PDB file of C-alpha atoms in Angstrom:
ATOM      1  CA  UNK A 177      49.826 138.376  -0.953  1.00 28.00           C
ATOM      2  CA  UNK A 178      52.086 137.055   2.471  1.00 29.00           C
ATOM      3  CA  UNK A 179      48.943 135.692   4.145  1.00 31.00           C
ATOM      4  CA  UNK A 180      47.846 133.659   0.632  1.00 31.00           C
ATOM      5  CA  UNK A 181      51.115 132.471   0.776  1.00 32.00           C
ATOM      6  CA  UNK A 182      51.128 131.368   4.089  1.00 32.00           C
ATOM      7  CA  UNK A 183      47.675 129.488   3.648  1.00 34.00           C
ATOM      8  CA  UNK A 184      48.986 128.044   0.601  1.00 38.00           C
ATOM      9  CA  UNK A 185      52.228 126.737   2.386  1.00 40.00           C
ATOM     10  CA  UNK A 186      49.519 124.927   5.288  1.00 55.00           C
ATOM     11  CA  UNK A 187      50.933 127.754   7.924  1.00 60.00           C
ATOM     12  CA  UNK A 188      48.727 128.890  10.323  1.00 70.00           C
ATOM     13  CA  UNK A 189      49.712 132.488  12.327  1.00 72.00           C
ATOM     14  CA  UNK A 190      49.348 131.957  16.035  1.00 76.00           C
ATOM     15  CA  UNK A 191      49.372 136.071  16.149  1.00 80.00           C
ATOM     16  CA  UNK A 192      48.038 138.874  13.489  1.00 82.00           C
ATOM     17  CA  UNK A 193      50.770 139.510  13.099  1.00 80.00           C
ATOM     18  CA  UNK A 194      52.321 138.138   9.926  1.00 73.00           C
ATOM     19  CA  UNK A 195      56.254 137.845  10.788  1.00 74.00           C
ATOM     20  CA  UNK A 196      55.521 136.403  14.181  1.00 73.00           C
ATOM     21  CA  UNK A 197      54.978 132.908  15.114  1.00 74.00           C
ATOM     22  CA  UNK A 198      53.209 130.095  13.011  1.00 66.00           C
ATOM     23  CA  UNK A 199      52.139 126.489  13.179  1.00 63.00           C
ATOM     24  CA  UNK A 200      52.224 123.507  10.597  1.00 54.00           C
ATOM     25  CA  UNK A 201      48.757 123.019   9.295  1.00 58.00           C
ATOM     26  CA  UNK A 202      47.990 119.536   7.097  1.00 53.00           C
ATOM     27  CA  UNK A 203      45.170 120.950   4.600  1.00 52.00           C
ATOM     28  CA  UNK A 204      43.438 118.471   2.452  1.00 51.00           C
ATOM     29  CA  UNK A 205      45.294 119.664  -0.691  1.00 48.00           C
ATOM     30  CA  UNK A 206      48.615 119.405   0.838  1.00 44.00           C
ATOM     31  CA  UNK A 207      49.782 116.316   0.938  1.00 43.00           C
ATOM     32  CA  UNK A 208      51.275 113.230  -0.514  1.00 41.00           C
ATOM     33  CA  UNK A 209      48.379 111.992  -2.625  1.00 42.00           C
ATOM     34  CA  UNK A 210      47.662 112.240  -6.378  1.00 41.00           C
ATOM     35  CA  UNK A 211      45.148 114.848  -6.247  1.00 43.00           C
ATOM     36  CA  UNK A 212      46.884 117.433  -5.177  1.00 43.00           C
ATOM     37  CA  UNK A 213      46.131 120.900  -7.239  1.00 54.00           C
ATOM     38  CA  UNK A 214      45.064 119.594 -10.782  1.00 63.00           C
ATOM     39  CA  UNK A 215      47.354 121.166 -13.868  1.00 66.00           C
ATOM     40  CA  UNK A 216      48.591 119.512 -17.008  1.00 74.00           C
ATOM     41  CA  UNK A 217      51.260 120.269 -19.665  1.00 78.00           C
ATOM     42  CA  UNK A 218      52.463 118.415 -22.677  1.00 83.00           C
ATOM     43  CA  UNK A 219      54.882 115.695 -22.786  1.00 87.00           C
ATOM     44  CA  UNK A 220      57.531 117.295 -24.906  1.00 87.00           C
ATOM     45  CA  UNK A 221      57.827 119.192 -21.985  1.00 88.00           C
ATOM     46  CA  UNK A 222      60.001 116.234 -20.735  1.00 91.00           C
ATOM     47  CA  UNK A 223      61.754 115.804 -23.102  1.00 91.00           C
ATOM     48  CA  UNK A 224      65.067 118.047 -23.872  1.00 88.00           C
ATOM     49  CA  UNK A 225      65.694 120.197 -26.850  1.00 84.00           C
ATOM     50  CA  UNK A 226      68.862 118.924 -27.808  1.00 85.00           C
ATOM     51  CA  UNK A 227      70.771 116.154 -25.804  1.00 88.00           C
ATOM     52  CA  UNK A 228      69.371 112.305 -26.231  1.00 90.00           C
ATOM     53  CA  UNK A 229      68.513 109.562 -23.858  1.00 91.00           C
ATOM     54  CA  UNK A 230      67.182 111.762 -21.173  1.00 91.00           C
ATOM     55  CA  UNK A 231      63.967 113.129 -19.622  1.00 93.00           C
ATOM     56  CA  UNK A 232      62.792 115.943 -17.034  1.00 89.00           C
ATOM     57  CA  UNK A 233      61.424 114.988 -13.803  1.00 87.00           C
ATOM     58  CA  UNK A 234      60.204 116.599 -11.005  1.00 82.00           C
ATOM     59  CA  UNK A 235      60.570 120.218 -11.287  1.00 82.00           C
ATOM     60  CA  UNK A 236      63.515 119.886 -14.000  1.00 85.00           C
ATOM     61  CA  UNK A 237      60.765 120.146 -16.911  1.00 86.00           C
ATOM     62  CA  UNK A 238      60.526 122.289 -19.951  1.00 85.00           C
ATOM     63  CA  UNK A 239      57.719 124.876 -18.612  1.00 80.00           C
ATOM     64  CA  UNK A 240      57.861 128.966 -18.322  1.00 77.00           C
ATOM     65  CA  UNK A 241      58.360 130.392 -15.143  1.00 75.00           C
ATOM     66  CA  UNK A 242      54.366 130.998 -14.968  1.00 71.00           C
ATOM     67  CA  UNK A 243      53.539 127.163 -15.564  1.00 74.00           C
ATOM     68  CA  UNK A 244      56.059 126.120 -13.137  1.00 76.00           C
ATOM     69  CA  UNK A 245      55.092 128.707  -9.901  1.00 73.00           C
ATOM     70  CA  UNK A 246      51.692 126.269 -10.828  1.00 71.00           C
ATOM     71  CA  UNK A 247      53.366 122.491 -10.962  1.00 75.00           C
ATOM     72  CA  UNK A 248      55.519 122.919  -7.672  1.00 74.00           C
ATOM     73  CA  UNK A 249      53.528 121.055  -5.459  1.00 74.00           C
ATOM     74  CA  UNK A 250      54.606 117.781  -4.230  1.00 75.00           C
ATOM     75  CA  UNK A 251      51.777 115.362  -5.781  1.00 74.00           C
ATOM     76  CA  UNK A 252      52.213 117.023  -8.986  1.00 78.00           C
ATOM     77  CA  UNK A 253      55.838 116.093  -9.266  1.00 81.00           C
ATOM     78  CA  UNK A 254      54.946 112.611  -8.189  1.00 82.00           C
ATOM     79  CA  UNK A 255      52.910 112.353 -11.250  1.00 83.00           C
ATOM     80  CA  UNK A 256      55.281 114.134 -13.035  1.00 86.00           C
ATOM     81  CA  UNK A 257      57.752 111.608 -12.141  1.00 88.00           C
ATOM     82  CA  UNK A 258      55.144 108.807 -13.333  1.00 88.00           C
ATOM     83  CA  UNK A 259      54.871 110.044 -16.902  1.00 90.00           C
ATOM     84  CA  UNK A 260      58.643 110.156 -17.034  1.00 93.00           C
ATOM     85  CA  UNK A 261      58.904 106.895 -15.867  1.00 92.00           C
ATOM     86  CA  UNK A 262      56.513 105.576 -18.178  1.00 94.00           C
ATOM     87  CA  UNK A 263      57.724 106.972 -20.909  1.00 95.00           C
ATOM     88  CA  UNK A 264      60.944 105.963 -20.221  1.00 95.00           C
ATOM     89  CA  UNK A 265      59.609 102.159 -20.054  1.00 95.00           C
ATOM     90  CA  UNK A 266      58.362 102.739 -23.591  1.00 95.00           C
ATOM     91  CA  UNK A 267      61.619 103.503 -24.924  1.00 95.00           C
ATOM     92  CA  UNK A 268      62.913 100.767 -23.505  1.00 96.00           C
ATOM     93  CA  UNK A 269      60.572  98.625 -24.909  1.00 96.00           C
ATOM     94  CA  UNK A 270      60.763 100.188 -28.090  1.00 96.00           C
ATOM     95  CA  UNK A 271      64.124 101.316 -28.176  1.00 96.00           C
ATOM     96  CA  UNK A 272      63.765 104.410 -28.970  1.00 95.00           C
ATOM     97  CA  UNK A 273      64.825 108.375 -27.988  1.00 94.00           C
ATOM     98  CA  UNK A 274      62.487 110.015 -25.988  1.00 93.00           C
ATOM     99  CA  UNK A 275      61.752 112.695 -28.575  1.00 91.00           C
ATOM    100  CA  UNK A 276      61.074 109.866 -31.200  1.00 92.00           C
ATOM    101  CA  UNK A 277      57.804 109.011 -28.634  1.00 92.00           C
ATOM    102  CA  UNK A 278      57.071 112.547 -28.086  1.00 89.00           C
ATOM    103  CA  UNK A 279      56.210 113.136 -31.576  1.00 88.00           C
ATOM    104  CA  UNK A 280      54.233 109.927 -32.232  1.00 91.00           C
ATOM    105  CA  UNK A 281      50.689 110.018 -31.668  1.00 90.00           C
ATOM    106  CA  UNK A 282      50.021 106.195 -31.549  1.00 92.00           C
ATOM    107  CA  UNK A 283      53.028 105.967 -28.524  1.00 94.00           C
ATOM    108  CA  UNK A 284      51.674 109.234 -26.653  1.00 93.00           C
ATOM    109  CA  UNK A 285      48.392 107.429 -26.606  1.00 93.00           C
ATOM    110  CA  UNK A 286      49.713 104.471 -25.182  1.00 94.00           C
ATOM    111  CA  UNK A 287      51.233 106.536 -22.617  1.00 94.00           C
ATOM    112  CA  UNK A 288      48.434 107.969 -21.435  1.00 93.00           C
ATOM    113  CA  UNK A 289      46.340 104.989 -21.845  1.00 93.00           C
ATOM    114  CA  UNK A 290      48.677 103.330 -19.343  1.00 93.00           C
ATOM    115  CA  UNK A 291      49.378 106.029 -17.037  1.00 92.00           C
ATOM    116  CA  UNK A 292      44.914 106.497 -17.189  1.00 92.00           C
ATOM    117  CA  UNK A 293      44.796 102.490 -16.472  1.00 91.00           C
ATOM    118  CA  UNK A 294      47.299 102.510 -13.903  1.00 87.00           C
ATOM    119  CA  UNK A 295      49.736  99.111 -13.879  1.00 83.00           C
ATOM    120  CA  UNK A 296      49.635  97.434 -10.384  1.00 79.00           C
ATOM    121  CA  UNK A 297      47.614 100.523  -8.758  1.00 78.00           C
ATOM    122  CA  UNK A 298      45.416 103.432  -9.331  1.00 83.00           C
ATOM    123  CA  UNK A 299      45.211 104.995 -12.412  1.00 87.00           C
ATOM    124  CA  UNK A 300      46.460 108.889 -13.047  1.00 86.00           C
ATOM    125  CA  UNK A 301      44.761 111.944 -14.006  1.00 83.00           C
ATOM    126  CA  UNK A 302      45.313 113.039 -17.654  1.00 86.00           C
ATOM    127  CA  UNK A 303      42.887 115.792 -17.428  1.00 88.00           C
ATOM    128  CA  UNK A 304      42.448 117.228 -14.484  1.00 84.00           C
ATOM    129  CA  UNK A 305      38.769 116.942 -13.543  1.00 89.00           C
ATOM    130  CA  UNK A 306      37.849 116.857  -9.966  1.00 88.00           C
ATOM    131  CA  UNK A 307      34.966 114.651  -9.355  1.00 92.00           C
ATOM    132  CA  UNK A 308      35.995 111.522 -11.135  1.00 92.00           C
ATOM    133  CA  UNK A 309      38.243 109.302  -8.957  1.00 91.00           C
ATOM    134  CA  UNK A 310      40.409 106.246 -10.282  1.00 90.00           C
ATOM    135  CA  UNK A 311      37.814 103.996  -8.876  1.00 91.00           C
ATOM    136  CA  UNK A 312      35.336 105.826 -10.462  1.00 94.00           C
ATOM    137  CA  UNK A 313      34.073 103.494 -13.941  1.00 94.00           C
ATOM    138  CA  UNK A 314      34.063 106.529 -16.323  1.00 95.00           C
ATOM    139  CA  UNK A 315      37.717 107.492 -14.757  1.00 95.00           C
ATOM    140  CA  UNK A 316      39.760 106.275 -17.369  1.00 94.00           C
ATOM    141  CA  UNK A 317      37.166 107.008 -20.449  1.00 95.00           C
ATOM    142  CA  UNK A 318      36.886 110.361 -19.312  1.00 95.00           C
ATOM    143  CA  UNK A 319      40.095 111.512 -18.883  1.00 92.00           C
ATOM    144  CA  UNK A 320      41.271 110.152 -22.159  1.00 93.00           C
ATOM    145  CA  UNK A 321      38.675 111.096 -24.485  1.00 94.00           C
ATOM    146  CA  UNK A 322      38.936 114.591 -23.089  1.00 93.00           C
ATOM    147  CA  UNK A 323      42.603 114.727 -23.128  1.00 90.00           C
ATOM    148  CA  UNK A 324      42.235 113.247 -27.773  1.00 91.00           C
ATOM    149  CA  UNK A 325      39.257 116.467 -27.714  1.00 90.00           C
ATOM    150  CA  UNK A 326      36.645 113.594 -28.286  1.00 93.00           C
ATOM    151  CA  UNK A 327      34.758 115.051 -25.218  1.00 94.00           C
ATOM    152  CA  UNK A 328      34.728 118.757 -24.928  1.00 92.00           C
ATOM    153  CA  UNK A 329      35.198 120.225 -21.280  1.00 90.00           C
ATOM    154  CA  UNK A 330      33.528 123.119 -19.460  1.00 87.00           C
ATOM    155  CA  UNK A 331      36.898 125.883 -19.775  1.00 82.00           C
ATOM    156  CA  UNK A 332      35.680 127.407 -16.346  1.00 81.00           C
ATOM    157  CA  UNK A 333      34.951 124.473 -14.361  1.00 84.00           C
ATOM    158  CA  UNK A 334      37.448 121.193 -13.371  1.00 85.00           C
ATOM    159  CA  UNK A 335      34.192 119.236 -12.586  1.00 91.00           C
ATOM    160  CA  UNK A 336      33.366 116.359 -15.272  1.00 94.00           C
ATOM    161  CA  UNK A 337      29.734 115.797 -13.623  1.00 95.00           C
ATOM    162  CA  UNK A 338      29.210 112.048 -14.189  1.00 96.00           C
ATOM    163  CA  UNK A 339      25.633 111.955 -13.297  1.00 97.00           C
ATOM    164  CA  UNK A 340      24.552 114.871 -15.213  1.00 96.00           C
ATOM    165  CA  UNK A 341      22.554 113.562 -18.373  1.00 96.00           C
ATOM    166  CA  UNK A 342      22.768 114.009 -21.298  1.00 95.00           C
ATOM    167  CA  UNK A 343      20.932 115.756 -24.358  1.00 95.00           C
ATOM    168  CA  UNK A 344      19.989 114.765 -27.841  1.00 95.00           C
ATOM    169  CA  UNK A 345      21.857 117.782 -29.638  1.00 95.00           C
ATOM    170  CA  UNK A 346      24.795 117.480 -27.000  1.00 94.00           C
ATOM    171  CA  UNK A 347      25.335 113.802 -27.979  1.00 95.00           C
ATOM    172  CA  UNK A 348      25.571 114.821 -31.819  1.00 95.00           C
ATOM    173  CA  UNK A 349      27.839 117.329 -31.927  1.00 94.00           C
ATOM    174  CA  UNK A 350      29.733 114.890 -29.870  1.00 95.00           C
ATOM    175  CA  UNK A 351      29.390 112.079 -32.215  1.00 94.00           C
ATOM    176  CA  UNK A 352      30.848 115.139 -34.899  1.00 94.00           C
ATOM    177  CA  UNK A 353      34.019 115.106 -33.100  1.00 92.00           C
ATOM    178  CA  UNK A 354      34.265 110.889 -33.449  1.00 92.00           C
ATOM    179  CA  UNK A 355      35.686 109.121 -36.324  1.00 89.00           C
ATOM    180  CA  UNK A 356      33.211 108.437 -39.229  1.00 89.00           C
ATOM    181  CA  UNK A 357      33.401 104.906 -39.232  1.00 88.00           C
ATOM    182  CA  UNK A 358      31.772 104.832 -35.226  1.00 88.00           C
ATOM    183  CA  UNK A 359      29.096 107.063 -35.435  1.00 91.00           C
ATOM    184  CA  UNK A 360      26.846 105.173 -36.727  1.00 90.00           C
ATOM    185  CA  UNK A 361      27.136 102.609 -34.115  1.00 90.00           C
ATOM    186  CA  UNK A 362      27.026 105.075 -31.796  1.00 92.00           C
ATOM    187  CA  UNK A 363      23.805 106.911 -32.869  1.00 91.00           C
ATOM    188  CA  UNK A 364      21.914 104.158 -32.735  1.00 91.00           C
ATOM    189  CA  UNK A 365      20.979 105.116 -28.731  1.00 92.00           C
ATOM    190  CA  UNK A 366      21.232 108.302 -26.346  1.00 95.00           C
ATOM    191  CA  UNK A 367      23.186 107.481 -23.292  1.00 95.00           C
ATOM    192  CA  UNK A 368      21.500 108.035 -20.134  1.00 95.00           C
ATOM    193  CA  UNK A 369      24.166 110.291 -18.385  1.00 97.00           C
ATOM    194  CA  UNK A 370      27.995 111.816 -19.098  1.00 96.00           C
ATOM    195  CA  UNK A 371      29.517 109.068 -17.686  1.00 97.00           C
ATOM    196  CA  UNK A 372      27.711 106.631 -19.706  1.00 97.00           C
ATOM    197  CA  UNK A 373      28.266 108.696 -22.888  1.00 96.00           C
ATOM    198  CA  UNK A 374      32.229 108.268 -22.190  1.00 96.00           C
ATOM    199  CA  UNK A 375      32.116 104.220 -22.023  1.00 96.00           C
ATOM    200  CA  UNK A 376      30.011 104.388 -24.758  1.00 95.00           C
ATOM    201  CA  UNK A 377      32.797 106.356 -26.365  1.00 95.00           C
ATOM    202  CA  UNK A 378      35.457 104.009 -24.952  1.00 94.00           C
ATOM    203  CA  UNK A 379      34.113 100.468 -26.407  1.00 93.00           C
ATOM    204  CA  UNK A 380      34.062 101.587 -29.851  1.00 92.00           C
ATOM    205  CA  UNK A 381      36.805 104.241 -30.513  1.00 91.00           C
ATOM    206  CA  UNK A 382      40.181 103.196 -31.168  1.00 90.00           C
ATOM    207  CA  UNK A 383      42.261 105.278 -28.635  1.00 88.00           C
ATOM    208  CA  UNK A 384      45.855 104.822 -30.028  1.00 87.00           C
ATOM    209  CA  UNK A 385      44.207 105.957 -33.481  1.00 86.00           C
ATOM    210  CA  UNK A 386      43.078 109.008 -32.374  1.00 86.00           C
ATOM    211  CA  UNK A 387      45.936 112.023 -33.912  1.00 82.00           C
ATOM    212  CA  UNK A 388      47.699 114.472 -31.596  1.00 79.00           C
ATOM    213  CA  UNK A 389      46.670 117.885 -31.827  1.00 69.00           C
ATOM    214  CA  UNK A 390      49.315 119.763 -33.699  1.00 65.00           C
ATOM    215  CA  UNK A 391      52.082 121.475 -31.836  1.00 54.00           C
ATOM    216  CA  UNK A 392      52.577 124.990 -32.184  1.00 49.00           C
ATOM    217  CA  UNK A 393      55.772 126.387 -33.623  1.00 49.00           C
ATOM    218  CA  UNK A 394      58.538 128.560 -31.212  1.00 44.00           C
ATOM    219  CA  UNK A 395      57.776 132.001 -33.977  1.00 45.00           C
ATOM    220  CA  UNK A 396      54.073 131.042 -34.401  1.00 43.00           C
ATOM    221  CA  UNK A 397      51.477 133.641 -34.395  1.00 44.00           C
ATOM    222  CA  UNK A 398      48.416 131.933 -33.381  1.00 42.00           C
ATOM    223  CA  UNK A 399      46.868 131.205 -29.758  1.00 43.00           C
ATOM    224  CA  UNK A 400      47.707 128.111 -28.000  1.00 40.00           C
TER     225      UNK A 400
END
């Protein structure tokens, strides 16, 4: 568990032995970039229970002890302070509490449909998927539609695989999980890989339409 740590912390013992002597190392996923260690929670998680007008940041978020020992790093707070930020432009704009936006699907979406689009820079992950950078044309369709459960991710892998192509019965029960009135645009042709399934997706579904999965209750029973 101590030498984990101490790789995960970018130390490098000079020695076997563990208590003795150590230098700095600068590992690729320790730095000051946005992809460092993907993880993702919702955003009533920044927003407090009871007093108005404010919102978490950096590790001052409403997570359990388990989520947080995973969002410590220092490009996830970064992004964590991005979201905040944006939201807190929205209410602004809006002039509204934070919890108000938290609640409302058509705001959330334009949260993340800014944050995803990036104002002035590079967009942000919504869902973290390694092999799709901002730059990347299927960055922003990807992210979102898997974030609204358009697009259904692999649960053991972080990879989106953009190239990968894809099937006839994999693009219908896709086109299941769209609103009625686009599938039959839609149908009409098989894109030729995932990434082109996603901007497919992205030029006919309205985003900000799309509802917010429902929240599950503090005494409810059922799996998250």
């Amino acid at each position: 568990m101590g030498e984990a740590h101490a790789v995960r912390c970018g130390r490098k013992f000079l020695t076997l032995d563990r208590n003795g002597p150590w230098q700095f190392v600068h590992t690729g996923t320790r730095n000051w970039h946005t992809d460092t260690d993907r993880a993702m929670f919702p955003l009533r998680g920044l927003v407090p229970i009871e007093r108005d007008g404010l919102l978490g940041c950096g590790k001052n978020i409403g997570v359990s002890s388990v989520v947080q020992s995973a969002l410590r790093l220092h490009g996830q707070m970064m992004l964590v302070g991005q979201a905040s930020a944006t939201v807190a432009w929205l209410c602004l704009r809006d002039g509204v509490e934070p919890r108000t936006v938290a609640v409302d699907s058509k705001r959330v979406r334009e949260i993340q449909r800014t944050l995803a689009h990036g104002v002035g820079g590079p967009g942000v992950l919504i869902w973290p998927y390694h092999d799709v950078p901002p730059e990347h044309p299927a960055f922003e369709a990807a992210s979102l539609l898997t974030a609204a459960g358009i697009w259904k991710p692999d649960p053991e892998s972080v990879l989106f695989r953009p190239d990968r192509s894809v099937t006839n019965n994999e693009w219908q029960a896709i086109l299941q999980r769209v609103p009625v009135s686009n599938r039959q645009e839609l149908a009409k042709e098989l894109p030729v890989s995932r990434a082109a399934a996603v901007r497919a997706l992205a030029t006919v579904i309205r985003f900000e339409n799309l509802s917010l999965p429902e929240a599950p209750r503090p005494n409810d029973d059922r799996k998250p």
